Amino acid sequence: MSFSSLHKAKDLWYKDGTIVIIAGTTAFCVHSSVLEAVSSVFGDMLNLHREGEYETMEGCVVVRVTDSEIDMSHFLRVMFRPGYDSLAHETEPIAFSALASFLRMAHKYDVEKGVAVAVDRLSRRFGAPLHTSLGHRTTWDKVEAHLNTSSRVTFDPADAIEAVNLMRLINSSATSANSPRFSNIAVTVALFYCCVAADGKPQFLRNGQPRADGTMEVLSDADYGRCATAMVCLRQEFGHVVGRAMVAFWNGYDKFKNVVGCSRQPKCENDTIS
């Protein structure tokens, strides 16, 4: 692709930059010293370019990558504006899709600290026990809003397949006991979100969901089987919970009629259960 057909990333084109990274149709001009300091992969790439023939753009070494411009922009934005340390301190809320892009790229380019910070941030969204001050009478939307606010990572269940696949990628790449990894609880919660997203549209589980850059995220056969089985179990458990709640309501009507706001007691137990 010729330089004339590229467009410069406005917020990631530094006039004093030393390297131009081209991803898709977008060019990013950043500081190679920063990337070399945190990424051994980028360090090796730049050394190879310096040793052989290389393209230049406005006096900077050009590196072409196969990553999407969306993934690269999220990665570089975290690295340079203002840096991935901000993820650990939660100075700004971040969308799951942006954090997932950064984690995927940090893993690919061996940015160890970035991987650790992103895994920790996502783990608090998916792996933390649900302790809220919402009380007993609440809705799923309020629970979701609470989790998004408390973790400062906003998540859409439609991104659940990407979440599962990303967690599997990180965990399968862990090389030691100290490597960042997602807990089984976090993976289970991500699989649960797959079931939530598939409610009313089961084809979601089999067909998958595209990311913002068009890359299709599809569950593995094993995780597809887990979700298909889980949806049957969840529906059965829902029926059991409702049945038990109705019996408890009939038996203890006088104790909590004011709490549930019901002004009339059921005529008989059979009417209540049905």
PDB file of C-alpha atoms in Angstrom:
ATOM      1  CA  MET A   1       0.000   0.000   0.000  1.00  0.00           C
ATOM      2  CA  SER A   2       1.426   3.373  -1.008  1.00  0.00           C
ATOM      3  CA  PHE A   3       1.918   6.111   1.560  1.00  0.00           C
ATOM      4  CA  SER A   4      -0.497   8.385  -0.291  1.00  0.00           C
ATOM      5  CA  SER A   5      -3.406   6.016   0.499  1.00  0.00           C
ATOM      6  CA  LEU A   6      -2.684   6.022   4.241  1.00  0.00           C
ATOM      7  CA  HIS A   7      -4.168   8.310   6.818  1.00  0.00           C
ATOM      8  CA  LYS A   8      -2.271   9.482   9.886  1.00  0.00           C
ATOM      9  CA  ALA A   9      -3.656   8.770  13.346  1.00  0.00           C
ATOM     10  CA  LYS A  10      -4.217  12.283  14.651  1.00  0.00           C
ATOM     11  CA  ASP A  11      -3.661  11.546  18.339  1.00  0.00           C
ATOM     12  CA  LEU A  12      -0.807   9.105  17.707  1.00  0.00           C
ATOM     13  CA  TRP A  13       1.340  11.016  15.226  1.00  0.00           C
ATOM     14  CA  TYR A  14       4.180  12.659  17.128  1.00  0.00           C
ATOM     15  CA  LYS A  15       6.260  15.152  15.186  1.00  0.00           C
ATOM     16  CA  ASP A  16       9.377  14.018  17.056  1.00  0.00           C
ATOM     17  CA  GLY A  17       8.546  10.320  16.632  1.00  0.00           C
ATOM     18  CA  THR A  18      11.178   7.907  15.333  1.00  0.00           C
ATOM     19  CA  ILE A  19       9.125   5.013  13.947  1.00  0.00           C
ATOM     20  CA  VAL A  20       6.061   4.771  11.732  1.00  0.00           C
ATOM     21  CA  ILE A  21       3.887   1.723  12.313  1.00  0.00           C
ATOM     22  CA  ILE A  22       1.437   0.907   9.540  1.00  0.00           C
ATOM     23  CA  ALA A  23      -1.576  -1.214  10.445  1.00  0.00           C
ATOM     24  CA  GLY A  24      -4.312  -1.557   7.865  1.00  0.00           C
ATOM     25  CA  THR A  25      -4.712   1.849   6.254  1.00  0.00           C
ATOM     26  CA  THR A  26      -3.516   3.832   9.271  1.00  0.00           C
ATOM     27  CA  ALA A  27      -0.029   5.131  10.065  1.00  0.00           C
ATOM     28  CA  PHE A  28       1.154   5.824  13.618  1.00  0.00           C
ATOM     29  CA  CYS A  29       4.302   7.825  14.324  1.00  0.00           C
ATOM     30  CA  VAL A  30       5.600   7.101  17.834  1.00  0.00           C
ATOM     31  CA  HIS A  31       8.844   6.783  19.783  1.00  0.00           C
ATOM     32  CA  SER A  32      10.739   3.573  19.147  1.00  0.00           C
ATOM     33  CA  SER A  33      12.678   3.886  22.425  1.00  0.00           C
ATOM     34  CA  VAL A  34       9.464   3.448  24.421  1.00  0.00           C
ATOM     35  CA  LEU A  35       8.427   0.337  22.511  1.00  0.00           C
ATOM     36  CA  GLU A  36      11.910  -1.195  22.685  1.00  0.00           C
ATOM     37  CA  ALA A  37      12.021  -0.616  26.448  1.00  0.00           C
ATOM     38  CA  VAL A  38       8.842  -2.588  27.144  1.00  0.00           C
ATOM     39  CA  SER A  39       8.683  -5.075  24.256  1.00  0.00           C
ATOM     40  CA  SER A  40      11.411  -7.524  23.275  1.00  0.00           C
ATOM     41  CA  VAL A  41       9.432  -8.328  20.111  1.00  0.00           C
ATOM     42  CA  PHE A  42       9.424  -4.719  18.951  1.00  0.00           C
ATOM     43  CA  GLY A  43      13.102  -4.519  19.859  1.00  0.00           C
ATOM     44  CA  ASP A  44      13.930  -7.472  17.605  1.00  0.00           C
ATOM     45  CA  MET A  45      11.746  -6.126  14.787  1.00  0.00           C
ATOM     46  CA  LEU A  46      13.462  -2.739  14.855  1.00  0.00           C
ATOM     47  CA  ASN A  47      16.942  -4.256  14.935  1.00  0.00           C
ATOM     48  CA  LEU A  48      16.139  -6.331  11.843  1.00  0.00           C
ATOM     49  CA  HIS A  49      14.860  -3.253  10.033  1.00  0.00           C
ATOM     50  CA  ARG A  50      17.961  -1.256  10.907  1.00  0.00           C
ATOM     51  CA  GLU A  51      20.308  -3.998   9.726  1.00  0.00           C
ATOM     52  CA  GLY A  52      18.714  -4.470   6.314  1.00  0.00           C
ATOM     53  CA  GLU A  53      16.874  -2.404   3.740  1.00  0.00           C
ATOM     54  CA  TYR A  54      13.907  -0.557   5.090  1.00  0.00           C
ATOM     55  CA  GLU A  55      11.262   1.928   4.078  1.00  0.00           C
ATOM     56  CA  THR A  56      11.161   5.418   5.474  1.00  0.00           C
ATOM     57  CA  MET A  57       8.310   7.871   5.829  1.00  0.00           C
ATOM     58  CA  GLU A  58       9.072  11.482   6.678  1.00  0.00           C
ATOM     59  CA  GLY A  59      12.517  10.379   7.858  1.00  0.00           C
ATOM     60  CA  CYS A  60      11.250   7.593  10.153  1.00  0.00           C
ATOM     61  CA  VAL A  61      11.735   3.844   9.870  1.00  0.00           C
ATOM     62  CA  VAL A  62       8.528   2.157   8.645  1.00  0.00           C
ATOM     63  CA  VAL A  63       7.295  -1.090  10.186  1.00  0.00           C
ATOM     64  CA  ARG A  64       4.278  -2.769   8.601  1.00  0.00           C
ATOM     65  CA  VAL A  65       2.279  -5.120  10.839  1.00  0.00           C
ATOM     66  CA  THR A  66      -0.623  -7.480  10.206  1.00  0.00           C
ATOM     67  CA  ASP A  67      -2.633  -6.255  13.191  1.00  0.00           C
ATOM     68  CA  SER A  68      -5.851  -4.338  12.640  1.00  0.00           C
ATOM     69  CA  GLU A  69      -5.656  -0.593  12.950  1.00  0.00           C
ATOM     70  CA  ILE A  70      -8.256  -0.770  15.751  1.00  0.00           C
ATOM     71  CA  ASP A  71      -6.152  -3.146  17.860  1.00  0.00           C
ATOM     72  CA  MET A  72      -2.978  -1.156  17.189  1.00  0.00           C
ATOM     73  CA  SER A  73      -4.629   2.165  18.026  1.00  0.00           C
ATOM     74  CA  HIS A  74      -5.933   0.863  21.370  1.00  0.00           C
ATOM     75  CA  PHE A  75      -2.517  -0.619  22.158  1.00  0.00           C
ATOM     76  CA  LEU A  76      -0.533   2.509  21.327  1.00  0.00           C
ATOM     77  CA  ARG A  77      -3.071   4.792  22.972  1.00  0.00           C
ATOM     78  CA  VAL A  78      -2.617   2.968  26.267  1.00  0.00           C
ATOM     79  CA  MET A  79       1.167   2.860  25.847  1.00  0.00           C
ATOM     80  CA  PHE A  80       1.560   6.562  25.068  1.00  0.00           C
ATOM     81  CA  ARG A  81      -1.582   8.385  26.263  1.00  0.00           C
ATOM     82  CA  PRO A  82      -0.885   8.394  29.217  1.00  0.00           C
ATOM     83  CA  GLY A  83       0.586   4.878  29.643  1.00  0.00           C
ATOM     84  CA  TYR A  84      -0.541   1.494  30.866  1.00  0.00           C
ATOM     85  CA  ASP A  85       0.140   2.407  34.495  1.00  0.00           C
ATOM     86  CA  SER A  86      -3.169   4.256  34.321  1.00  0.00           C
ATOM     87  CA  LEU A  87      -4.943   0.907  33.906  1.00  0.00           C
ATOM     88  CA  ALA A  88      -3.678  -0.282  37.283  1.00  0.00           C
ATOM     89  CA  HIS A  89      -4.694   2.902  39.055  1.00  0.00           C
ATOM     90  CA  GLU A  90      -8.104   2.998  37.336  1.00  0.00           C
ATOM     91  CA  THR A  91      -7.803   6.698  36.623  1.00  0.00           C
ATOM     92  CA  GLU A  92     -10.210   6.376  33.700  1.00  0.00           C
ATOM     93  CA  PRO A  93     -13.042   3.944  32.907  1.00  0.00           C
ATOM     94  CA  ILE A  94     -12.395   1.763  29.885  1.00  0.00           C
ATOM     95  CA  ALA A  95     -14.592  -0.320  27.590  1.00  0.00           C
ATOM     96  CA  PHE A  96     -13.956  -4.060  27.521  1.00  0.00           C
ATOM     97  CA  SER A  97     -13.351  -3.948  23.751  1.00  0.00           C
ATOM     98  CA  ALA A  98     -10.520  -1.420  24.180  1.00  0.00           C
ATOM     99  CA  LEU A  99      -8.953  -3.302  27.090  1.00  0.00           C
ATOM    100  CA  ALA A 100      -9.250  -6.584  25.176  1.00  0.00           C
ATOM    101  CA  SER A 101      -7.429  -5.047  22.196  1.00  0.00           C
ATOM    102  CA  PHE A 102      -4.645  -3.842  24.448  1.00  0.00           C
ATOM    103  CA  LEU A 103      -4.310  -7.220  26.206  1.00  0.00           C
ATOM    104  CA  ARG A 104      -4.272  -9.125  22.911  1.00  0.00           C
ATOM    105  CA  MET A 105      -1.510  -6.872  21.574  1.00  0.00           C
ATOM    106  CA  ALA A 106       0.464  -6.777  24.820  1.00  0.00           C
ATOM    107  CA  HIS A 107       0.441 -10.574  24.799  1.00  0.00           C
ATOM    108  CA  LYS A 108       1.521 -10.755  21.154  1.00  0.00           C
ATOM    109  CA  TYR A 109       4.357  -8.250  21.570  1.00  0.00           C
ATOM    110  CA  ASP A 110       5.476  -9.569  24.969  1.00  0.00           C
ATOM    111  CA  VAL A 111       4.719  -6.495  27.066  1.00  0.00           C
ATOM    112  CA  GLU A 112       4.826  -8.386  30.354  1.00  0.00           C
ATOM    113  CA  LYS A 113       3.752  -5.602  32.700  1.00  0.00           C
ATOM    114  CA  GLY A 114       0.947  -4.592  30.359  1.00  0.00           C
ATOM    115  CA  VAL A 115      -0.396  -8.161  30.297  1.00  0.00           C
ATOM    116  CA  ALA A 116      -0.299  -8.360  34.096  1.00  0.00           C
ATOM    117  CA  VAL A 117      -2.110  -5.054  34.541  1.00  0.00           C
ATOM    118  CA  ALA A 118      -4.816  -5.870  31.977  1.00  0.00           C
ATOM    119  CA  VAL A 119      -5.416  -9.377  33.376  1.00  0.00           C
ATOM    120  CA  ASP A 120      -5.780  -7.927  36.864  1.00  0.00           C
ATOM    121  CA  ARG A 121      -8.227  -5.262  35.681  1.00  0.00           C
ATOM    122  CA  LEU A 122     -10.388  -7.749  33.771  1.00  0.00           C
ATOM    123  CA  SER A 123     -10.243 -10.262  36.615  1.00  0.00           C
ATOM    124  CA  ARG A 124     -11.866  -7.719  38.904  1.00  0.00           C
ATOM    125  CA  ARG A 125     -14.706  -7.364  36.403  1.00  0.00           C
ATOM    126  CA  PHE A 126     -15.258 -11.086  35.879  1.00  0.00           C
ATOM    127  CA  GLY A 127     -13.714 -12.840  38.860  1.00  0.00           C
ATOM    128  CA  ALA A 128     -14.652 -10.840  41.948  1.00  0.00           C
ATOM    129  CA  PRO A 129     -17.499 -12.100  44.175  1.00  0.00           C
ATOM    130  CA  LEU A 130     -20.694 -10.128  43.728  1.00  0.00           C
ATOM    131  CA  HIS A 131     -21.035  -8.013  46.865  1.00  0.00           C
ATOM    132  CA  THR A 132     -23.296  -5.054  46.254  1.00  0.00           C
ATOM    133  CA  SER A 133     -25.248  -2.519  48.232  1.00  0.00           C
ATOM    134  CA  LEU A 134     -28.218  -2.898  45.907  1.00  0.00           C
ATOM    135  CA  GLY A 135     -30.230  -4.957  48.377  1.00  0.00           C
ATOM    136  CA  HIS A 136     -32.355  -7.981  47.605  1.00  0.00           C
ATOM    137  CA  ARG A 137     -34.834  -6.321  45.254  1.00  0.00           C
ATOM    138  CA  THR A 138     -32.940  -5.359  42.129  1.00  0.00           C
ATOM    139  CA  THR A 139     -32.753  -6.051  38.425  1.00  0.00           C
ATOM    140  CA  TRP A 140     -30.120  -7.569  36.160  1.00  0.00           C
ATOM    141  CA  ASP A 141     -29.529  -4.182  34.540  1.00  0.00           C
ATOM    142  CA  LYS A 142     -28.772  -2.635  37.940  1.00  0.00           C
ATOM    143  CA  VAL A 143     -26.377  -5.450  38.791  1.00  0.00           C
ATOM    144  CA  GLU A 144     -24.579  -4.904  35.476  1.00  0.00           C
ATOM    145  CA  ALA A 145     -24.425  -1.161  36.038  1.00  0.00           C
ATOM    146  CA  HIS A 146     -22.945  -1.754  39.491  1.00  0.00           C
ATOM    147  CA  LEU A 147     -20.262  -4.119  38.136  1.00  0.00           C
ATOM    148  CA  ASN A 148     -19.372  -1.712  35.322  1.00  0.00           C
ATOM    149  CA  THR A 149     -19.036   1.150  37.805  1.00  0.00           C
ATOM    150  CA  SER A 150     -17.178  -0.698  40.555  1.00  0.00           C
ATOM    151  CA  SER A 151     -14.628  -2.256  38.161  1.00  0.00           C
ATOM    152  CA  ARG A 152     -14.580   0.742  35.811  1.00  0.00           C
ATOM    153  CA  VAL A 153     -14.658  -1.703  32.905  1.00  0.00           C
ATOM    154  CA  THR A 154     -17.858  -1.502  30.869  1.00  0.00           C
ATOM    155  CA  PHE A 155     -18.896  -4.791  29.318  1.00  0.00           C
ATOM    156  CA  ASP A 156     -21.543  -5.830  26.801  1.00  0.00           C
ATOM    157  CA  PRO A 157     -22.606  -9.510  26.907  1.00  0.00           C
ATOM    158  CA  ALA A 158     -22.312  -9.503  23.100  1.00  0.00           C
ATOM    159  CA  ASP A 159     -18.523  -9.429  23.660  1.00  0.00           C
ATOM    160  CA  ALA A 160     -18.633 -12.582  25.813  1.00  0.00           C
ATOM    161  CA  ILE A 161     -17.176 -14.913  23.182  1.00  0.00           C
ATOM    162  CA  GLU A 162     -14.193 -12.608  22.723  1.00  0.00           C
ATOM    163  CA  ALA A 163     -13.761 -12.557  26.509  1.00  0.00           C
ATOM    164  CA  VAL A 164     -13.744 -16.362  26.726  1.00  0.00           C
ATOM    165  CA  ASN A 165     -11.290 -16.755  23.839  1.00  0.00           C
ATOM    166  CA  LEU A 166      -8.977 -14.078  25.229  1.00  0.00           C
ATOM    167  CA  MET A 167      -8.936 -15.736  28.650  1.00  0.00           C
ATOM    168  CA  ARG A 168      -8.185 -19.113  27.055  1.00  0.00           C
ATOM    169  CA  LEU A 169      -5.325 -17.543  25.060  1.00  0.00           C
ATOM    170  CA  ILE A 170      -3.713 -15.957  28.111  1.00  0.00           C
ATOM    171  CA  ASN A 171      -4.085 -19.055  30.290  1.00  0.00           C
ATOM    172  CA  SER A 172      -2.755 -21.435  27.633  1.00  0.00           C
ATOM    173  CA  SER A 173       0.304 -19.222  27.176  1.00  0.00           C
ATOM    174  CA  ALA A 174       1.196 -19.073  30.869  1.00  0.00           C
ATOM    175  CA  THR A 175       4.685 -20.534  31.196  1.00  0.00           C
ATOM    176  CA  SER A 176       5.111 -20.491  34.966  1.00  0.00           C
ATOM    177  CA  ALA A 177       3.160 -20.330  38.211  1.00  0.00           C
ATOM    178  CA  ASN A 178       3.888 -16.590  38.349  1.00  0.00           C
ATOM    179  CA  SER A 179       2.546 -15.846  34.858  1.00  0.00           C
ATOM    180  CA  PRO A 180      -0.621 -13.712  34.779  1.00  0.00           C
ATOM    181  CA  ARG A 181      -3.683 -15.873  34.263  1.00  0.00           C
ATOM    182  CA  PHE A 182      -7.438 -15.763  34.714  1.00  0.00           C
ATOM    183  CA  SER A 183      -9.054 -17.756  37.492  1.00  0.00           C
ATOM    184  CA  ASN A 184     -11.537 -20.527  36.782  1.00  0.00           C
ATOM    185  CA  ILE A 185     -14.206 -18.270  38.276  1.00  0.00           C
ATOM    186  CA  ALA A 186     -13.474 -15.534  35.732  1.00  0.00           C
ATOM    187  CA  VAL A 187     -13.673 -17.996  32.836  1.00  0.00           C
ATOM    188  CA  THR A 188     -16.926 -19.425  34.209  1.00  0.00           C
ATOM    189  CA  VAL A 189     -18.459 -15.950  34.486  1.00  0.00           C
ATOM    190  CA  ALA A 190     -17.432 -15.207  30.883  1.00  0.00           C
ATOM    191  CA  LEU A 191     -19.108 -18.449  29.761  1.00  0.00           C
ATOM    192  CA  PHE A 192     -22.203 -17.437  31.712  1.00  0.00           C
ATOM    193  CA  TYR A 193     -22.275 -14.157  29.774  1.00  0.00           C
ATOM    194  CA  CYS A 194     -22.229 -16.222  26.570  1.00  0.00           C
ATOM    195  CA  CYS A 195     -25.444 -17.877  27.780  1.00  0.00           C
ATOM    196  CA  VAL A 196     -26.935 -14.476  28.626  1.00  0.00           C
ATOM    197  CA  ALA A 197     -26.124 -13.142  25.143  1.00  0.00           C
ATOM    198  CA  ALA A 198     -27.581 -16.279  23.540  1.00  0.00           C
ATOM    199  CA  ASP A 199     -30.919 -15.972  25.330  1.00  0.00           C
ATOM    200  CA  GLY A 200     -33.492 -15.660  22.546  1.00  0.00           C
ATOM    201  CA  LYS A 201     -30.869 -16.057  19.794  1.00  0.00           C
ATOM    202  CA  PRO A 202     -29.090 -19.405  20.274  1.00  0.00           C
ATOM    203  CA  GLN A 203     -27.334 -19.074  16.893  1.00  0.00           C
ATOM    204  CA  PHE A 204     -25.033 -16.595  18.665  1.00  0.00           C
ATOM    205  CA  LEU A 205     -23.222 -19.496  20.316  1.00  0.00           C
ATOM    206  CA  ARG A 206     -22.541 -21.362  17.073  1.00  0.00           C
ATOM    207  CA  ASN A 207     -22.062 -18.503  14.594  1.00  0.00           C
ATOM    208  CA  GLY A 208     -19.998 -16.249  16.834  1.00  0.00           C
ATOM    209  CA  GLN A 209     -19.728 -12.475  17.025  1.00  0.00           C
ATOM    210  CA  PRO A 210     -17.500 -10.092  15.033  1.00  0.00           C
ATOM    211  CA  ARG A 211     -15.155  -7.689  16.786  1.00  0.00           C
ATOM    212  CA  ALA A 212     -15.092  -4.022  15.831  1.00  0.00           C
ATOM    213  CA  ASP A 213     -12.426  -4.723  13.210  1.00  0.00           C
ATOM    214  CA  GLY A 214     -14.531  -7.476  11.608  1.00  0.00           C
ATOM    215  CA  THR A 215     -12.558 -10.408  13.024  1.00  0.00           C
ATOM    216  CA  MET A 216     -15.033 -13.176  13.878  1.00  0.00           C
ATOM    217  CA  GLU A 217     -14.868 -14.576  17.400  1.00  0.00           C
ATOM    218  CA  VAL A 218     -16.192 -18.155  17.575  1.00  0.00           C
ATOM    219  CA  LEU A 219     -16.300 -20.482  20.560  1.00  0.00           C
ATOM    220  CA  SER A 220     -14.232 -23.641  20.522  1.00  0.00           C
ATOM    221  CA  ASP A 221     -16.221 -26.868  20.259  1.00  0.00           C
ATOM    222  CA  ALA A 222     -15.524 -27.580  23.926  1.00  0.00           C
ATOM    223  CA  ASP A 223     -16.760 -24.177  25.127  1.00  0.00           C
ATOM    224  CA  TYR A 224     -19.753 -24.336  22.784  1.00  0.00           C
ATOM    225  CA  GLY A 225     -20.698 -27.649  24.403  1.00  0.00           C
ATOM    226  CA  ARG A 226     -20.277 -26.164  27.883  1.00  0.00           C
ATOM    227  CA  CYS A 227     -22.585 -23.250  27.062  1.00  0.00           C
ATOM    228  CA  ALA A 228     -25.218 -25.441  25.383  1.00  0.00           C
ATOM    229  CA  THR A 229     -25.325 -27.701  28.451  1.00  0.00           C
ATOM    230  CA  ALA A 230     -25.312 -24.748  30.829  1.00  0.00           C
ATOM    231  CA  MET A 231     -28.312 -23.097  29.149  1.00  0.00           C
ATOM    232  CA  VAL A 232     -30.414 -26.228  29.743  1.00  0.00           C
ATOM    233  CA  CYS A 233     -29.295 -26.377  33.369  1.00  0.00           C
ATOM    234  CA  LEU A 234     -29.951 -22.658  33.892  1.00  0.00           C
ATOM    235  CA  ARG A 235     -33.498 -22.970  32.583  1.00  0.00           C
ATOM    236  CA  GLN A 236     -34.140 -25.951  34.844  1.00  0.00           C
ATOM    237  CA  GLU A 237     -32.721 -24.129  37.848  1.00  0.00           C
ATOM    238  CA  PHE A 238     -34.808 -21.068  37.044  1.00  0.00           C
ATOM    239  CA  GLY A 239     -37.943 -23.212  37.132  1.00  0.00           C
ATOM    240  CA  HIS A 240     -36.920 -24.743  40.462  1.00  0.00           C
ATOM    241  CA  VAL A 241     -36.158 -21.323  41.986  1.00  0.00           C
ATOM    242  CA  VAL A 242     -39.510 -19.905  40.904  1.00  0.00           C
ATOM    243  CA  GLY A 243     -41.323 -22.966  42.244  1.00  0.00           C
ATOM    244  CA  ARG A 244     -39.595 -22.756  45.622  1.00  0.00           C
ATOM    245  CA  ALA A 245     -40.246 -19.020  45.819  1.00  0.00           C
ATOM    246  CA  MET A 246     -43.947 -19.493  45.118  1.00  0.00           C
ATOM    247  CA  VAL A 247     -44.294 -22.171  47.818  1.00  0.00           C
ATOM    248  CA  ALA A 248     -42.412 -19.965  50.300  1.00  0.00           C
ATOM    249  CA  PHE A 249     -44.665 -17.054  49.419  1.00  0.00           C
ATOM    250  CA  TRP A 250     -47.791 -19.100  50.064  1.00  0.00           C
ATOM    251  CA  ASN A 251     -46.487 -20.507  53.369  1.00  0.00           C
ATOM    252  CA  GLY A 252     -45.079 -17.247  54.721  1.00  0.00           C
ATOM    253  CA  TYR A 253     -47.451 -14.726  53.229  1.00  0.00           C
ATOM    254  CA  ASP A 254     -48.142 -12.871  56.478  1.00  0.00           C
ATOM    255  CA  LYS A 255     -44.415 -12.353  57.153  1.00  0.00           C
ATOM    256  CA  PHE A 256     -43.424 -10.575  53.970  1.00  0.00           C
ATOM    257  CA  LYS A 257     -46.606  -9.440  52.235  1.00  0.00           C
ATOM    258  CA  ASN A 258     -45.613  -5.800  52.782  1.00  0.00           C
ATOM    259  CA  VAL A 259     -42.137  -6.398  51.355  1.00  0.00           C
ATOM    260  CA  VAL A 260     -43.376  -7.798  48.048  1.00  0.00           C
ATOM    261  CA  GLY A 261     -46.254  -5.368  47.888  1.00  0.00           C
ATOM    262  CA  CYS A 262     -48.954  -7.998  47.357  1.00  0.00           C
ATOM    263  CA  SER A 263     -52.364  -7.048  48.728  1.00  0.00           C
ATOM    264  CA  ARG A 264     -54.084 -10.412  48.257  1.00  0.00           C
ATOM    265  CA  GLN A 265     -53.096 -13.823  49.567  1.00  0.00           C
ATOM    266  CA  PRO A 266     -53.385 -16.729  47.099  1.00  0.00           C
ATOM    267  CA  LYS A 267     -56.458 -18.891  47.567  1.00  0.00           C
ATOM    268  CA  CYS A 268     -54.575 -22.166  47.754  1.00  0.00           C
ATOM    269  CA  GLU A 269     -51.113 -23.674  47.326  1.00  0.00           C
ATOM    270  CA  ASN A 270     -51.956 -25.302  43.983  1.00  0.00           C
ATOM    271  CA  ASP A 271     -53.082 -21.992  42.522  1.00  0.00           C
ATOM    272  CA  THR A 272     -49.830 -20.379  43.649  1.00  0.00           C
ATOM    273  CA  ILE A 273     -47.509 -23.015  42.217  1.00  0.00           C
ATOM    274  CA  SER A 274     -49.267 -23.114  38.891  1.00  0.00           C
TER     275      SER A 274
END
